[in-house]
PDB file of C-alpha atoms in Angstrom:
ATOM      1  CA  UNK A 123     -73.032  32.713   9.783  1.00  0.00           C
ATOM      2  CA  UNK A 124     -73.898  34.690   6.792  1.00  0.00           C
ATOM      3  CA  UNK A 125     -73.861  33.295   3.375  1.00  0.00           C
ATOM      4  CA  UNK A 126     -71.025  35.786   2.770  1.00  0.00           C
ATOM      5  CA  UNK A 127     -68.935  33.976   5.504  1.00  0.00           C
ATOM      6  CA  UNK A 128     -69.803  30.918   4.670  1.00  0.00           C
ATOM      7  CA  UNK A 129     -67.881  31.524   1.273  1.00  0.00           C
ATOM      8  CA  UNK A 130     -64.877  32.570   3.402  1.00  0.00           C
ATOM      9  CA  UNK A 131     -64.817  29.324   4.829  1.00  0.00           C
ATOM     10  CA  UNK A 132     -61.601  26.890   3.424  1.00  0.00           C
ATOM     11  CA  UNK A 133     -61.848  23.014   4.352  1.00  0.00           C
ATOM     12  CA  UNK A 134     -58.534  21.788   4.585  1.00  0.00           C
ATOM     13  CA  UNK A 135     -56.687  18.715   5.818  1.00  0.00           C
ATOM     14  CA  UNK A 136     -55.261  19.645  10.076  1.00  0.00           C
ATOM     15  CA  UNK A 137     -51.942  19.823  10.387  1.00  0.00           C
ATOM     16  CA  UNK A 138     -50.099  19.124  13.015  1.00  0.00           C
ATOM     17  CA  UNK A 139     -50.026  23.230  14.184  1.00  0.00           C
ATOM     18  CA  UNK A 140     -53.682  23.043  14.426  1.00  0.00           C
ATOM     19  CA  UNK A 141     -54.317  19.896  17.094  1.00  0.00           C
ATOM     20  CA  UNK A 142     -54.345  22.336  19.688  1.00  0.00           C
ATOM     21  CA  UNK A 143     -57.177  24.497  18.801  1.00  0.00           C
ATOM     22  CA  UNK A 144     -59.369  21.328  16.853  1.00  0.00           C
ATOM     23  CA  UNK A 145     -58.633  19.881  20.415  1.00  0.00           C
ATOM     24  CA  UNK A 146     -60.078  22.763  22.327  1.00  0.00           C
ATOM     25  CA  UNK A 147     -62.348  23.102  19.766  1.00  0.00           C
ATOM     26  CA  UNK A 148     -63.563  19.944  20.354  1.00  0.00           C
ATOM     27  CA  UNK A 149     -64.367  19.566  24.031  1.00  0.00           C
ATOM     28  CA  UNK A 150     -65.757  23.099  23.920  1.00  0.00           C
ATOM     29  CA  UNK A 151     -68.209  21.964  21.467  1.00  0.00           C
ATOM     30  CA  UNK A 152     -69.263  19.049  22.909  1.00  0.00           C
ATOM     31  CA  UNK A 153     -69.638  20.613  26.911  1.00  0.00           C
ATOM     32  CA  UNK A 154     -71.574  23.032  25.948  1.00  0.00           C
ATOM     33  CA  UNK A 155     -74.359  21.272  23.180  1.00  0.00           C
ATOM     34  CA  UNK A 156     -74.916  18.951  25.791  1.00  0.00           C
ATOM     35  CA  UNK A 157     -74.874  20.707  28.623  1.00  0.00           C
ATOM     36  CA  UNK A 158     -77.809  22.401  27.027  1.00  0.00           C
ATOM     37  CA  UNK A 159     -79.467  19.359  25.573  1.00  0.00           C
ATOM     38  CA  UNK A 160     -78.477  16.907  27.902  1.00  0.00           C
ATOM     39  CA  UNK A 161     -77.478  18.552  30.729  1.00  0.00           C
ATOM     40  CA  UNK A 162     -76.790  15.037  32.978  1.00  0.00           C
ATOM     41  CA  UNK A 163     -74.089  14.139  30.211  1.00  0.00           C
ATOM     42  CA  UNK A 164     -70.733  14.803  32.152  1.00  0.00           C
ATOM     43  CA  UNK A 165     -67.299  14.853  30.323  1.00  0.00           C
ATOM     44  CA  UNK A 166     -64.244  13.377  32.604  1.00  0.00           C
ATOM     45  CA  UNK A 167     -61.059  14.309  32.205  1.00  0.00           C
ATOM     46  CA  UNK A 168     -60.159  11.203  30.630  1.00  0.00           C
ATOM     47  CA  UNK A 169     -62.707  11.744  27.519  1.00  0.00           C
ATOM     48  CA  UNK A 170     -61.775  16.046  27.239  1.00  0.00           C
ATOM     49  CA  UNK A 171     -57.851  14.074  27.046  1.00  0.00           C
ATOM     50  CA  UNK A 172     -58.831  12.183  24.338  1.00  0.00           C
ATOM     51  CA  UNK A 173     -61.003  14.630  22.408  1.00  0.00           C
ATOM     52  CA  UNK A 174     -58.169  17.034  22.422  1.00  0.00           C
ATOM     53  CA  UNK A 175     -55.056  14.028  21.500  1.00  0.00           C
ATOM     54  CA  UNK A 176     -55.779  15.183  18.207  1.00  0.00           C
ATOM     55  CA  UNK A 177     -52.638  13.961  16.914  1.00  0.00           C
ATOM     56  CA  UNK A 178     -52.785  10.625  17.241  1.00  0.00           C
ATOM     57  CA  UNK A 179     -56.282  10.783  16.066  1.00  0.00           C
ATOM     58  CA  UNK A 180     -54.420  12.114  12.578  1.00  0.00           C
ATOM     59  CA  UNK A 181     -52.255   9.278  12.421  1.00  0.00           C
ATOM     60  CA  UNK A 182     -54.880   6.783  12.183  1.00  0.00           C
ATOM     61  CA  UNK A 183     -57.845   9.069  10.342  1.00  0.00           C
ATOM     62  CA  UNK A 184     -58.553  12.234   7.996  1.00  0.00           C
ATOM     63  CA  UNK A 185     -59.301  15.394  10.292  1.00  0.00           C
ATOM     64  CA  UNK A 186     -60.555  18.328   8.198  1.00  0.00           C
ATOM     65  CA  UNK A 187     -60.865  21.975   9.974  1.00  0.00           C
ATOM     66  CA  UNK A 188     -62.900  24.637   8.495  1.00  0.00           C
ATOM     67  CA  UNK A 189     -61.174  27.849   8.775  1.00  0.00           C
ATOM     68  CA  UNK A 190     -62.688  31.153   8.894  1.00  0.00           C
ATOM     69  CA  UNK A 191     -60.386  34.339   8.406  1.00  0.00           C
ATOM     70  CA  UNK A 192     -57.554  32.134   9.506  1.00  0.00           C
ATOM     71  CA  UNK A 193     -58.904  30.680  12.835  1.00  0.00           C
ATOM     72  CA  UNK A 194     -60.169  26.761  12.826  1.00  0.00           C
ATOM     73  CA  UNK A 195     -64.245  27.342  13.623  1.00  0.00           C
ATOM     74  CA  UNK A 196     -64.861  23.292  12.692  1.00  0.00           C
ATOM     75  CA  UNK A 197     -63.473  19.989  12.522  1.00  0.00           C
ATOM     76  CA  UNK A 198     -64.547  16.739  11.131  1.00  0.00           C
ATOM     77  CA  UNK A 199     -62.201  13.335  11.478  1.00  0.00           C
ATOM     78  CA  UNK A 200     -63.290   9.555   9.225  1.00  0.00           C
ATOM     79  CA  UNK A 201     -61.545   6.388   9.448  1.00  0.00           C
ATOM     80  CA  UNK A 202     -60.485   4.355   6.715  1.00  0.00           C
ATOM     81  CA  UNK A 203     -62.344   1.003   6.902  1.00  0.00           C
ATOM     82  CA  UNK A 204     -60.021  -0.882   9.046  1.00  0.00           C
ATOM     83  CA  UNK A 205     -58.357   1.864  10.857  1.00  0.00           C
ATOM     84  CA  UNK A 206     -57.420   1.665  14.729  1.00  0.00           C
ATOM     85  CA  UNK A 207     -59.923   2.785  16.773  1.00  0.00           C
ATOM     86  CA  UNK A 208     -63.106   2.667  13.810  1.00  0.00           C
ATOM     87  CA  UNK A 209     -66.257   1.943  15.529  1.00  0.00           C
ATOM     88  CA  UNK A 210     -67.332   1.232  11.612  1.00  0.00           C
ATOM     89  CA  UNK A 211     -70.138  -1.525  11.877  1.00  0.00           C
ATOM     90  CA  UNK A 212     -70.094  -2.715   8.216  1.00  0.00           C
ATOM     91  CA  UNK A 213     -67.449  -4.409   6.263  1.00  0.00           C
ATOM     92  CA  UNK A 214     -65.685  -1.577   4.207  1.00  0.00           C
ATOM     93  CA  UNK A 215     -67.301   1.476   5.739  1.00  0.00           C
ATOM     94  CA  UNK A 216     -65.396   4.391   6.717  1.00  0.00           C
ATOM     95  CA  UNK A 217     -66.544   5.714  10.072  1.00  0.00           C
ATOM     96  CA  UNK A 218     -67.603   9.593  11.015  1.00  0.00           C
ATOM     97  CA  UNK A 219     -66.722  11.091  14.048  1.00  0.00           C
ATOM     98  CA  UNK A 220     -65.951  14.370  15.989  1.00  0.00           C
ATOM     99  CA  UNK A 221     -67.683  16.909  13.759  1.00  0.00           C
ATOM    100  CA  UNK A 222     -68.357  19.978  15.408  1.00  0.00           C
ATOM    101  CA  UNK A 223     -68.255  23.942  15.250  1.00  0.00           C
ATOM    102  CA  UNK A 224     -66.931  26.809  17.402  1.00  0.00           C
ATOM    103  CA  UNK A 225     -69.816  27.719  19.729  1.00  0.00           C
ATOM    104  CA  UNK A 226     -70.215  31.318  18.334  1.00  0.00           C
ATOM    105  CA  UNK A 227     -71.161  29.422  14.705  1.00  0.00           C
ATOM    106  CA  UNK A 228     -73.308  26.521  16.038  1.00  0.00           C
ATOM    107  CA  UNK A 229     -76.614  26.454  13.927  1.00  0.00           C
ATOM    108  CA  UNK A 230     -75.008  28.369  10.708  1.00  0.00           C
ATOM    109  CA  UNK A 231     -74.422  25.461   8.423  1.00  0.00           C
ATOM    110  CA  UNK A 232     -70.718  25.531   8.934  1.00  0.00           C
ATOM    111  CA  UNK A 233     -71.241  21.481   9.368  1.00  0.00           C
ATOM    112  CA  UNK A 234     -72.082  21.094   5.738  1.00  0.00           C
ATOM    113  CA  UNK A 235     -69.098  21.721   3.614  1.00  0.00           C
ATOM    114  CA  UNK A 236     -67.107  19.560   6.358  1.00  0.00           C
ATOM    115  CA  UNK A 237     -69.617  16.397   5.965  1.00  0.00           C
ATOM    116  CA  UNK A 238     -69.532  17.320   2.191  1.00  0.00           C
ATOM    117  CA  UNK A 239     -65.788  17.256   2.223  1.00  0.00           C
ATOM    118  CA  UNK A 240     -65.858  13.775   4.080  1.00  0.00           C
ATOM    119  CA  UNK A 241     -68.351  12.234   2.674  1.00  0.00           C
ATOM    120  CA  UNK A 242     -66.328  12.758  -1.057  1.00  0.00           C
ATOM    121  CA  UNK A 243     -63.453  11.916  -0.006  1.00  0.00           C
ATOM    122  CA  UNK A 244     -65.190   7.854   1.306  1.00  0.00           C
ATOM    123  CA  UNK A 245     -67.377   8.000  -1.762  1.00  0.00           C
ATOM    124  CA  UNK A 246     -64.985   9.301  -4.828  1.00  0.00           C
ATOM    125  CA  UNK A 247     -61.468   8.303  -3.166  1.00  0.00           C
ATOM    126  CA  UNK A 248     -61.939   5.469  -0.724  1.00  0.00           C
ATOM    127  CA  UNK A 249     -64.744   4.118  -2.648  1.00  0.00           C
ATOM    128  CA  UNK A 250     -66.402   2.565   0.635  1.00  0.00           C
ATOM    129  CA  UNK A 251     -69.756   1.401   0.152  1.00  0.00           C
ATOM    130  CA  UNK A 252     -70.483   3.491   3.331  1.00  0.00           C
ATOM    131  CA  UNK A 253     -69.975   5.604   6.316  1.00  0.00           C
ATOM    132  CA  UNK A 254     -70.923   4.875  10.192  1.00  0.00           C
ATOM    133  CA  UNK A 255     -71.960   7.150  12.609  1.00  0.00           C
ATOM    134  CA  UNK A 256     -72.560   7.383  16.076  1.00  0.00           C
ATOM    135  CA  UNK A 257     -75.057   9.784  18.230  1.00  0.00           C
ATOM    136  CA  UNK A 258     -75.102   9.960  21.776  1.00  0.00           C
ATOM    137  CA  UNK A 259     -78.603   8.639  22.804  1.00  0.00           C
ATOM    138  CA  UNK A 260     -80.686  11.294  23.286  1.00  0.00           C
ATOM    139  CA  UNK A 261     -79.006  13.817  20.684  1.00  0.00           C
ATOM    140  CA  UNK A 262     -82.245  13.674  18.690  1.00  0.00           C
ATOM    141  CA  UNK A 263     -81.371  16.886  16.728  1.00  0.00           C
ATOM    142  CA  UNK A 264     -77.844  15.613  15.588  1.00  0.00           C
ATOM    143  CA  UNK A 265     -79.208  12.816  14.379  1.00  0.00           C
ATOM    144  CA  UNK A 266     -82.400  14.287  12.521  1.00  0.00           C
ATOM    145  CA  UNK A 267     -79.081  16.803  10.743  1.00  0.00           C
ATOM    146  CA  UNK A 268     -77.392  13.311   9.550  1.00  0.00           C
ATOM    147  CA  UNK A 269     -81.190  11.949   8.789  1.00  0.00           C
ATOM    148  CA  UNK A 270     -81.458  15.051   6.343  1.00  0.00           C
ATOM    149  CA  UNK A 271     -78.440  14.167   4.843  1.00  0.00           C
ATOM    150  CA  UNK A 272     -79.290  10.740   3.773  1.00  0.00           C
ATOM    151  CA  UNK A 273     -78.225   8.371   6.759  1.00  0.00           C
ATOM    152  CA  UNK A 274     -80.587   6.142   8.578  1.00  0.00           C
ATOM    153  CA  UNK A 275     -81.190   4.752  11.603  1.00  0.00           C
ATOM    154  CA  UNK A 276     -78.991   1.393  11.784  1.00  0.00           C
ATOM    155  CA  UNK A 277     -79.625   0.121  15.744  1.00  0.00           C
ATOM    156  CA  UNK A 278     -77.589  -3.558  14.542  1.00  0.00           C
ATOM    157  CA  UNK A 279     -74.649  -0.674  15.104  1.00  0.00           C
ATOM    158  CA  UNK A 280     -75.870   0.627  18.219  1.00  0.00           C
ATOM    159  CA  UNK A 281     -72.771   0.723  20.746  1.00  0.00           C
ATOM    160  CA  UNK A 282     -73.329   0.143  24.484  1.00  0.00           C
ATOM    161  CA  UNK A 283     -70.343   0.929  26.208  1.00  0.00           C
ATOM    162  CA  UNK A 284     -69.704   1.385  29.977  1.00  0.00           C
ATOM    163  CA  UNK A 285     -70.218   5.587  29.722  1.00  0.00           C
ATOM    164  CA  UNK A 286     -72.413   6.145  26.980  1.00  0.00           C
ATOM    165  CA  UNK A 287     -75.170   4.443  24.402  1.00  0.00           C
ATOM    166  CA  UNK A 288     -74.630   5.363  21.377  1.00  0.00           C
ATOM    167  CA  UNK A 289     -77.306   4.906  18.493  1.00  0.00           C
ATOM    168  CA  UNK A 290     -75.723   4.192  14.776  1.00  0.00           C
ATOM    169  CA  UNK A 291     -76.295   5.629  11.641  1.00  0.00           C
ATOM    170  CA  UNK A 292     -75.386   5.216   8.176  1.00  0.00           C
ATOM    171  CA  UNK A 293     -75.003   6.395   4.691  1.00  0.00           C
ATOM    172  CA  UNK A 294     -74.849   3.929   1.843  1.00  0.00           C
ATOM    173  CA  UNK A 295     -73.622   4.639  -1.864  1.00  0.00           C
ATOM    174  CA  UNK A 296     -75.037   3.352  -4.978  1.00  0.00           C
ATOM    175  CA  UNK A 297     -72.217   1.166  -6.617  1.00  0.00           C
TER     176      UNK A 297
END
């Protein structure tokens, strides 16, 4: 994506017209990094269902879209400290999840005025003292992006779950 584009780009709270294509958007994204990365990683039905209920994922957390000449290219969701379904190790934190890009802008920086956005909106609005994050174990490159960003490794969050390991991350703010 050039710089020009990039400045096209408007990060915006989803609505409810755009679940459909952050849904899509979604389980496109994450098939096909990690069929490339991690090519044993295999998404069931059940998990491409829930990556694309994007709805209900609005009623509990903010979703942000990037758009790009009028068609969503990214998405980003956080939960409120608290919120159903926040994997959020640390008392207060807001937790980061489902950022991703269109396929035909992966690598472009599109990511960064969505994690921007989010990250504002916990630090300025919520006033959490931080955000969570999980990587799939073995996304070494995702996490080195949230590493450049100021998180760190945090394995006390690290999630085991009956599908996937998940290493945690976080990003504390001065008070």
């Amino acid at each position: 994506m050039s710089t020009e584009s990039l400045k096209r780009v408007v990060i915006r709270e989803a609505r409810p017209e755009d679940d459909a294509a952050v849904g899509e958007l979604l389980v496109e994204a994450f098939i096909t990094q990690y069929a490339k990365k991690l090519p044993e990683v295999v998404y069931t039905e059940e998990r491409k269902q829930a990556l694309r209920d994007v709805a209900s994922k609005r009623a509990v957390a903010k979703v942000w879209v990037a758009e790009l000449d009028g068609r969503v290219v990214g998405t980003v969701a956080l939960w409120p400290p608290g919120a159903p379904g926040s994997e959020a190790w640390l008392p207060g934190a807001a937790d980061l999840r489902h950022l991703a890009t269109a396929v035909e802008v992966h690598g472009q920086g599109l990511s960064v005025p969505l994690l921007e956005e989010a990250e504002r909106v916990a630090r300025e609005e919520w006033r959490v003292p931080a955000i969570c994050l999980h990587v799939r174990r073995g996304a070494e490159g995702v996490g080195r992006m949230y590493m450049r960003r100021g998180y760190v490794r945090e394995p006390a969050g690290d999630l085991e779950l009956p599908t996937v390991s998940l290493v945690a991350y976080v990003r504390r703010f001065p008070r």
